[in-house]
Amino acid sequence: MLEQRIQQHFIDSADLKYQAAPLLSKPIADAVQAVLTCVTGGGKVLACGNGGSAGDAQHFAAEFVGRYERERPGLAAIALTTDSSILTAIGNDYDFSAVFARQVRALGQAGDVLVAISTSGNSANVLAAIEAAHERDMIVIGLSGRGGGKMTRALRDTDVHICVPHERTARVQEVHILALHCLCDAVDDLLLGDPESPL
């Protein structure tokens, strides 16, 4: 029974990825163009989320500042989820809903990109970060699931929404990390050209 349950997770995850590929390839490609314009213009990418999405924000920033799969100069990216002193100071002095927005207003500039990750699309601090990014004339790449929630209304026509068509948090997060890997791969490909060995 246990092995069957485990196998079902693999099957469900794979099925969702197959179903989501034609739906999400266009918004992911749009996100690639937004990020490429940002980093080649001297801008930076800020990323935020809560819980597992905080981990995804950090993972994404690490792939940009370090590397994804190919050698290249580091790309400017900051995960807004990592500095415990900033997070606790803002959470204590203001409110936890301000922990990302305050950082966006301090660090973000016109031409930068915010990667805003919320499985439900309803995280108050992520929505506040989107509002702050708009105040700074930044493009927002929103990653959500469950129909997009409030994020759908918070995003502008000039933003990008990668909304995973599923209700289950684990499945949505699995596609989010794949989408972020696609973003990293495509940016590298466009910056560096085709790799010597094909996929």
PDB file of C-alpha atoms in Angstrom:
ATOM      1  CA  MET A   1       0.000   0.000   0.000  1.00  0.00           C
ATOM      2  CA  LEU A   2       2.735   2.467   0.906  1.00  0.00           C
ATOM      3  CA  GLU A   3       4.628   1.917  -2.328  1.00  0.00           C
ATOM      4  CA  GLN A   4       1.416   2.338  -4.325  1.00  0.00           C
ATOM      5  CA  ARG A   5       0.719   5.608  -2.533  1.00  0.00           C
ATOM      6  CA  ILE A   6       4.222   6.846  -3.331  1.00  0.00           C
ATOM      7  CA  GLN A   7       3.903   5.817  -6.963  1.00  0.00           C
ATOM      8  CA  GLN A   8       0.591   7.671  -7.186  1.00  0.00           C
ATOM      9  CA  HIS A   9       2.331  10.893  -6.145  1.00  0.00           C
ATOM     10  CA  PHE A  10       4.760  10.464  -9.032  1.00  0.00           C
ATOM     11  CA  ILE A  11       1.925   9.735 -11.454  1.00  0.00           C
ATOM     12  CA  ASP A  12      -0.165  12.695 -10.284  1.00  0.00           C
ATOM     13  CA  SER A  13       2.796  15.059 -10.502  1.00  0.00           C
ATOM     14  CA  ALA A  14       3.728  13.855 -13.983  1.00  0.00           C
ATOM     15  CA  ASP A  15       0.115  14.075 -15.200  1.00  0.00           C
ATOM     16  CA  LEU A  16      -0.190  17.671 -14.012  1.00  0.00           C
ATOM     17  CA  LYS A  17       3.065  18.643 -15.704  1.00  0.00           C
ATOM     18  CA  TYR A  18       1.884  17.170 -19.006  1.00  0.00           C
ATOM     19  CA  GLN A  19      -1.438  18.990 -18.701  1.00  0.00           C
ATOM     20  CA  ALA A  20       0.143  22.287 -17.655  1.00  0.00           C
ATOM     21  CA  ALA A  21       2.884  22.411 -20.303  1.00  0.00           C
ATOM     22  CA  PRO A  22       0.753  23.876 -23.136  1.00  0.00           C
ATOM     23  CA  LEU A  23      -0.992  26.257 -20.727  1.00  0.00           C
ATOM     24  CA  LEU A  24       2.124  27.606 -19.009  1.00  0.00           C
ATOM     25  CA  SER A  25       4.715  27.658 -21.795  1.00  0.00           C
ATOM     26  CA  LYS A  26       3.543  31.082 -23.035  1.00  0.00           C
ATOM     27  CA  PRO A  27       3.540  32.858 -19.650  1.00  0.00           C
ATOM     28  CA  ILE A  28       6.895  31.269 -18.785  1.00  0.00           C
ATOM     29  CA  ALA A  29       8.300  32.510 -22.113  1.00  0.00           C
ATOM     30  CA  ASP A  30       6.911  35.980 -21.315  1.00  0.00           C
ATOM     31  CA  ALA A  31       8.594  35.799 -17.904  1.00  0.00           C
ATOM     32  CA  VAL A  32      11.892  34.893 -19.573  1.00  0.00           C
ATOM     33  CA  GLN A  33      11.699  37.993 -21.770  1.00  0.00           C
ATOM     34  CA  ALA A  34      10.894  40.214 -18.786  1.00  0.00           C
ATOM     35  CA  VAL A  35      13.809  38.850 -16.748  1.00  0.00           C
ATOM     36  CA  LEU A  36      16.206  38.998 -19.701  1.00  0.00           C
ATOM     37  CA  THR A  37      15.313  42.642 -20.369  1.00  0.00           C
ATOM     38  CA  CYS A  38      15.839  43.359 -16.673  1.00  0.00           C
ATOM     39  CA  VAL A  39      19.241  41.718 -16.201  1.00  0.00           C
ATOM     40  CA  THR A  40      20.720  42.873 -19.535  1.00  0.00           C
ATOM     41  CA  GLY A  41      19.627  46.407 -18.659  1.00  0.00           C
ATOM     42  CA  GLY A  42      21.485  46.359 -15.356  1.00  0.00           C
ATOM     43  CA  GLY A  43      18.478  45.534 -13.223  1.00  0.00           C
ATOM     44  CA  LYS A  44      17.898  42.900 -10.580  1.00  0.00           C
ATOM     45  CA  VAL A  45      15.296  40.325  -9.691  1.00  0.00           C
ATOM     46  CA  LEU A  46      13.694  40.290  -6.240  1.00  0.00           C
ATOM     47  CA  ALA A  47      11.859  37.140  -5.159  1.00  0.00           C
ATOM     48  CA  CYS A  48       9.482  36.417  -2.289  1.00  0.00           C
ATOM     49  CA  GLY A  49       7.070  33.836  -0.914  1.00  0.00           C
ATOM     50  CA  ASN A  50       6.135  32.039   2.312  1.00  0.00           C
ATOM     51  CA  GLY A  51       7.010  28.551   3.527  1.00  0.00           C
ATOM     52  CA  GLY A  52       7.792  26.292   0.575  1.00  0.00           C
ATOM     53  CA  SER A  53       7.465  29.307  -1.701  1.00  0.00           C
ATOM     54  CA  ALA A  54      10.134  31.078   0.379  1.00  0.00           C
ATOM     55  CA  GLY A  55      12.358  28.094  -0.354  1.00  0.00           C
ATOM     56  CA  ASP A  56      11.566  28.444  -4.061  1.00  0.00           C
ATOM     57  CA  ALA A  57      12.440  32.162  -3.957  1.00  0.00           C
ATOM     58  CA  GLN A  58      15.800  31.338  -2.375  1.00  0.00           C
ATOM     59  CA  HIS A  59      16.412  28.489  -4.814  1.00  0.00           C
ATOM     60  CA  PHE A  60      15.736  30.809  -7.755  1.00  0.00           C
ATOM     61  CA  ALA A  61      18.031  33.558  -6.444  1.00  0.00           C
ATOM     62  CA  ALA A  62      20.791  31.009  -5.849  1.00  0.00           C
ATOM     63  CA  GLU A  63      20.559  29.765  -9.447  1.00  0.00           C
ATOM     64  CA  PHE A  64      20.866  33.348 -10.715  1.00  0.00           C
ATOM     65  CA  VAL A  65      23.659  34.624  -8.482  1.00  0.00           C
ATOM     66  CA  GLY A  66      25.541  31.324  -8.631  1.00  0.00           C
ATOM     67  CA  ARG A  67      24.725  29.375 -11.745  1.00  0.00           C
ATOM     68  CA  TYR A  68      22.062  27.083 -13.106  1.00  0.00           C
ATOM     69  CA  GLU A  69      23.749  24.426 -15.267  1.00  0.00           C
ATOM     70  CA  ARG A  70      26.289  26.446 -17.263  1.00  0.00           C
ATOM     71  CA  GLU A  71      29.153  28.735 -16.384  1.00  0.00           C
ATOM     72  CA  ARG A  72      28.323  32.429 -16.729  1.00  0.00           C
ATOM     73  CA  PRO A  73      28.731  35.642 -14.748  1.00  0.00           C
ATOM     74  CA  GLY A  74      26.370  35.940 -11.793  1.00  0.00           C
ATOM     75  CA  LEU A  75      23.023  37.607 -12.391  1.00  0.00           C
ATOM     76  CA  ALA A  76      21.607  40.047  -9.853  1.00  0.00           C
ATOM     77  CA  ALA A  77      18.887  38.424  -7.751  1.00  0.00           C
ATOM     78  CA  ILE A  78      17.849  38.763  -4.112  1.00  0.00           C
ATOM     79  CA  ALA A  79      15.514  36.527  -2.123  1.00  0.00           C
ATOM     80  CA  LEU A  80      13.565  38.770   0.258  1.00  0.00           C
ATOM     81  CA  THR A  81      12.955  35.776   2.535  1.00  0.00           C
ATOM     82  CA  THR A  82      16.420  35.246   3.999  1.00  0.00           C
ATOM     83  CA  ASP A  83      17.427  38.082   6.322  1.00  0.00           C
ATOM     84  CA  SER A  84      15.974  37.201   9.726  1.00  0.00           C
ATOM     85  CA  SER A  85      16.840  40.605  11.215  1.00  0.00           C
ATOM     86  CA  ILE A  86      14.999  42.472   8.464  1.00  0.00           C
ATOM     87  CA  LEU A  87      12.026  40.100   8.549  1.00  0.00           C
ATOM     88  CA  THR A  88      11.630  40.217  12.320  1.00  0.00           C
ATOM     89  CA  ALA A  89      12.212  43.969  12.549  1.00  0.00           C
ATOM     90  CA  ILE A  90       9.567  44.757   9.946  1.00  0.00           C
ATOM     91  CA  GLY A  91       7.206  42.112  11.321  1.00  0.00           C
ATOM     92  CA  ASN A  92       7.591  43.499  14.838  1.00  0.00           C
ATOM     93  CA  ASP A  93       7.672  47.242  14.105  1.00  0.00           C
ATOM     94  CA  TYR A  94       5.023  47.241  11.383  1.00  0.00           C
ATOM     95  CA  ASP A  95       3.186  44.044  10.487  1.00  0.00           C
ATOM     96  CA  PHE A  96       4.049  40.691   8.931  1.00  0.00           C
ATOM     97  CA  SER A  97       2.089  41.683   5.841  1.00  0.00           C
ATOM     98  CA  ALA A  98       4.762  44.365   5.229  1.00  0.00           C
ATOM     99  CA  VAL A  99       7.873  42.147   5.400  1.00  0.00           C
ATOM    100  CA  PHE A 100       8.330  41.964   1.624  1.00  0.00           C
ATOM    101  CA  ALA A 101       6.767  45.262   0.552  1.00  0.00           C
ATOM    102  CA  ARG A 102       9.087  47.276   2.783  1.00  0.00           C
ATOM    103  CA  GLN A 103      12.095  45.550   1.190  1.00  0.00           C
ATOM    104  CA  VAL A 104      10.738  46.107  -2.323  1.00  0.00           C
ATOM    105  CA  ARG A 105      10.349  49.812  -1.631  1.00  0.00           C
ATOM    106  CA  ALA A 106      13.896  49.983  -0.236  1.00  0.00           C
ATOM    107  CA  LEU A 107      15.634  47.874  -2.884  1.00  0.00           C
ATOM    108  CA  GLY A 108      13.474  47.923  -5.991  1.00  0.00           C
ATOM    109  CA  GLN A 109      13.926  50.324  -8.882  1.00  0.00           C
ATOM    110  CA  ALA A 110      12.219  50.906 -12.212  1.00  0.00           C
ATOM    111  CA  GLY A 111      13.207  48.138 -14.577  1.00  0.00           C
ATOM    112  CA  ASP A 112      13.664  45.535 -11.844  1.00  0.00           C
ATOM    113  CA  VAL A 113      11.492  42.413 -11.676  1.00  0.00           C
ATOM    114  CA  LEU A 114       9.635  40.950  -8.700  1.00  0.00           C
ATOM    115  CA  VAL A 115       9.033  37.187  -8.663  1.00  0.00           C
ATOM    116  CA  ALA A 116       6.039  36.864  -6.328  1.00  0.00           C
ATOM    117  CA  ILE A 117       5.176  33.296  -5.309  1.00  0.00           C
ATOM    118  CA  SER A 118       1.935  32.307  -3.562  1.00  0.00           C
ATOM    119  CA  THR A 119       0.376  28.874  -3.974  1.00  0.00           C
ATOM    120  CA  SER A 120      -3.093  30.216  -3.204  1.00  0.00           C
ATOM    121  CA  GLY A 121      -2.549  33.643  -4.724  1.00  0.00           C
ATOM    122  CA  ASN A 122      -3.889  35.121  -1.474  1.00  0.00           C
ATOM    123  CA  SER A 123      -0.792  35.687   0.700  1.00  0.00           C
ATOM    124  CA  ALA A 124      -1.188  39.183   2.148  1.00  0.00           C
ATOM    125  CA  ASN A 125       2.540  39.937   2.278  1.00  0.00           C
ATOM    126  CA  VAL A 126       3.060  38.786  -1.320  1.00  0.00           C
ATOM    127  CA  LEU A 127       0.124  40.894  -2.512  1.00  0.00           C
ATOM    128  CA  ALA A 128       1.570  43.905  -0.658  1.00  0.00           C
ATOM    129  CA  ALA A 129       4.923  43.272  -2.371  1.00  0.00           C
ATOM    130  CA  ILE A 130       3.193  43.314  -5.759  1.00  0.00           C
ATOM    131  CA  GLU A 131       1.626  46.680  -4.920  1.00  0.00           C
ATOM    132  CA  ALA A 132       5.017  48.033  -3.826  1.00  0.00           C
ATOM    133  CA  ALA A 133       6.641  46.756  -7.027  1.00  0.00           C
ATOM    134  CA  HIS A 134       4.054  48.602  -9.099  1.00  0.00           C
ATOM    135  CA  GLU A 135       4.840  51.786  -7.176  1.00  0.00           C
ATOM    136  CA  ARG A 136       8.469  51.300  -8.246  1.00  0.00           C
ATOM    137  CA  ASP A 137       7.545  50.679 -11.913  1.00  0.00           C
ATOM    138  CA  MET A 138       8.727  47.082 -11.707  1.00  0.00           C
ATOM    139  CA  ILE A 139       7.396  44.165 -13.709  1.00  0.00           C
ATOM    140  CA  VAL A 140       5.892  41.378 -11.598  1.00  0.00           C
ATOM    141  CA  ILE A 141       6.042  37.680 -12.391  1.00  0.00           C
ATOM    142  CA  GLY A 142       3.383  36.038 -10.242  1.00  0.00           C
ATOM    143  CA  LEU A 143       3.391  32.309  -9.580  1.00  0.00           C
ATOM    144  CA  SER A 144       0.198  30.885  -8.131  1.00  0.00           C
ATOM    145  CA  GLY A 145      -2.263  27.997  -8.295  1.00  0.00           C
ATOM    146  CA  ARG A 146      -5.876  27.335  -7.313  1.00  0.00           C
ATOM    147  CA  GLY A 147      -7.231  29.753  -9.911  1.00  0.00           C
ATOM    148  CA  GLY A 148      -4.863  32.559  -8.932  1.00  0.00           C
ATOM    149  CA  GLY A 149      -6.820  34.001  -6.010  1.00  0.00           C
ATOM    150  CA  LYS A 150      -6.381  37.715  -5.300  1.00  0.00           C
ATOM    151  CA  MET A 151      -3.122  37.743  -7.256  1.00  0.00           C
ATOM    152  CA  THR A 152      -5.145  37.613 -10.473  1.00  0.00           C
ATOM    153  CA  ARG A 153      -6.641  41.019  -9.698  1.00  0.00           C
ATOM    154  CA  ALA A 154      -3.421  42.475  -8.269  1.00  0.00           C
ATOM    155  CA  LEU A 155      -1.390  41.876 -11.418  1.00  0.00           C
ATOM    156  CA  ARG A 156      -1.387  44.336 -14.299  1.00  0.00           C
ATOM    157  CA  ASP A 157      -1.592  43.608 -18.026  1.00  0.00           C
ATOM    158  CA  THR A 158       2.146  44.277 -18.259  1.00  0.00           C
ATOM    159  CA  ASP A 159       2.877  41.623 -15.605  1.00  0.00           C
ATOM    160  CA  VAL A 160       3.107  37.857 -16.105  1.00  0.00           C
ATOM    161  CA  HIS A 161       0.930  35.307 -14.314  1.00  0.00           C
ATOM    162  CA  ILE A 162       2.048  31.676 -14.143  1.00  0.00           C
ATOM    163  CA  CYS A 163      -1.008  30.039 -12.582  1.00  0.00           C
ATOM    164  CA  VAL A 164      -0.806  26.273 -12.113  1.00  0.00           C
ATOM    165  CA  PRO A 165      -4.184  24.631 -12.852  1.00  0.00           C
ATOM    166  CA  HIS A 166      -4.452  22.582  -9.657  1.00  0.00           C
ATOM    167  CA  GLU A 167      -5.845  22.866  -6.134  1.00  0.00           C
ATOM    168  CA  ARG A 168      -3.318  20.790  -4.192  1.00  0.00           C
ATOM    169  CA  THR A 169      -0.431  22.753  -2.664  1.00  0.00           C
ATOM    170  CA  ALA A 170       2.214  20.073  -3.199  1.00  0.00           C
ATOM    171  CA  ARG A 171       1.360  19.675  -6.894  1.00  0.00           C
ATOM    172  CA  VAL A 172       1.341  23.457  -7.444  1.00  0.00           C
ATOM    173  CA  GLN A 173       4.741  23.820  -5.784  1.00  0.00           C
ATOM    174  CA  GLU A 174       6.176  21.010  -7.895  1.00  0.00           C
ATOM    175  CA  VAL A 175       5.191  22.867 -11.051  1.00  0.00           C
ATOM    176  CA  HIS A 176       6.439  26.180  -9.649  1.00  0.00           C
ATOM    177  CA  ILE A 177       9.956  24.818  -9.254  1.00  0.00           C
ATOM    178  CA  LEU A 178       9.815  23.380 -12.781  1.00  0.00           C
ATOM    179  CA  ALA A 179       8.676  26.768 -14.110  1.00  0.00           C
ATOM    180  CA  LEU A 180      11.558  28.484 -12.305  1.00  0.00           C
ATOM    181  CA  HIS A 181      14.008  25.948 -13.738  1.00  0.00           C
ATOM    182  CA  CYS A 182      12.598  26.631 -17.222  1.00  0.00           C
ATOM    183  CA  LEU A 183      13.115  30.338 -16.584  1.00  0.00           C
ATOM    184  CA  CYS A 184      16.733  29.808 -15.526  1.00  0.00           C
ATOM    185  CA  ASP A 185      17.447  27.529 -18.476  1.00  0.00           C
ATOM    186  CA  ALA A 186      15.919  29.877 -21.043  1.00  0.00           C
ATOM    187  CA  VAL A 187      17.720  32.958 -19.698  1.00  0.00           C
ATOM    188  CA  ASP A 188      21.024  31.086 -19.883  1.00  0.00           C
ATOM    189  CA  ASP A 189      20.221  29.872 -23.395  1.00  0.00           C
ATOM    190  CA  LEU A 190      19.413  33.377 -24.621  1.00  0.00           C
ATOM    191  CA  LEU A 191      22.461  34.896 -22.940  1.00  0.00           C
ATOM    192  CA  LEU A 192      24.961  32.189 -23.856  1.00  0.00           C
ATOM    193  CA  GLY A 193      23.563  30.552 -26.992  1.00  0.00           C
ATOM    194  CA  ASP A 194      22.730  26.891 -27.541  1.00  0.00           C
ATOM    195  CA  PRO A 195      24.726  24.498 -25.389  1.00  0.00           C
ATOM    196  CA  GLU A 196      27.148  22.173 -27.168  1.00  0.00           C
ATOM    197  CA  SER A 197      25.106  19.111 -26.249  1.00  0.00           C
ATOM    198  CA  PRO A 198      21.363  19.099 -26.991  1.00  0.00           C
ATOM    199  CA  LEU A 199      18.752  18.240 -24.357  1.00  0.00           C
TER     200      LEU A 199
END
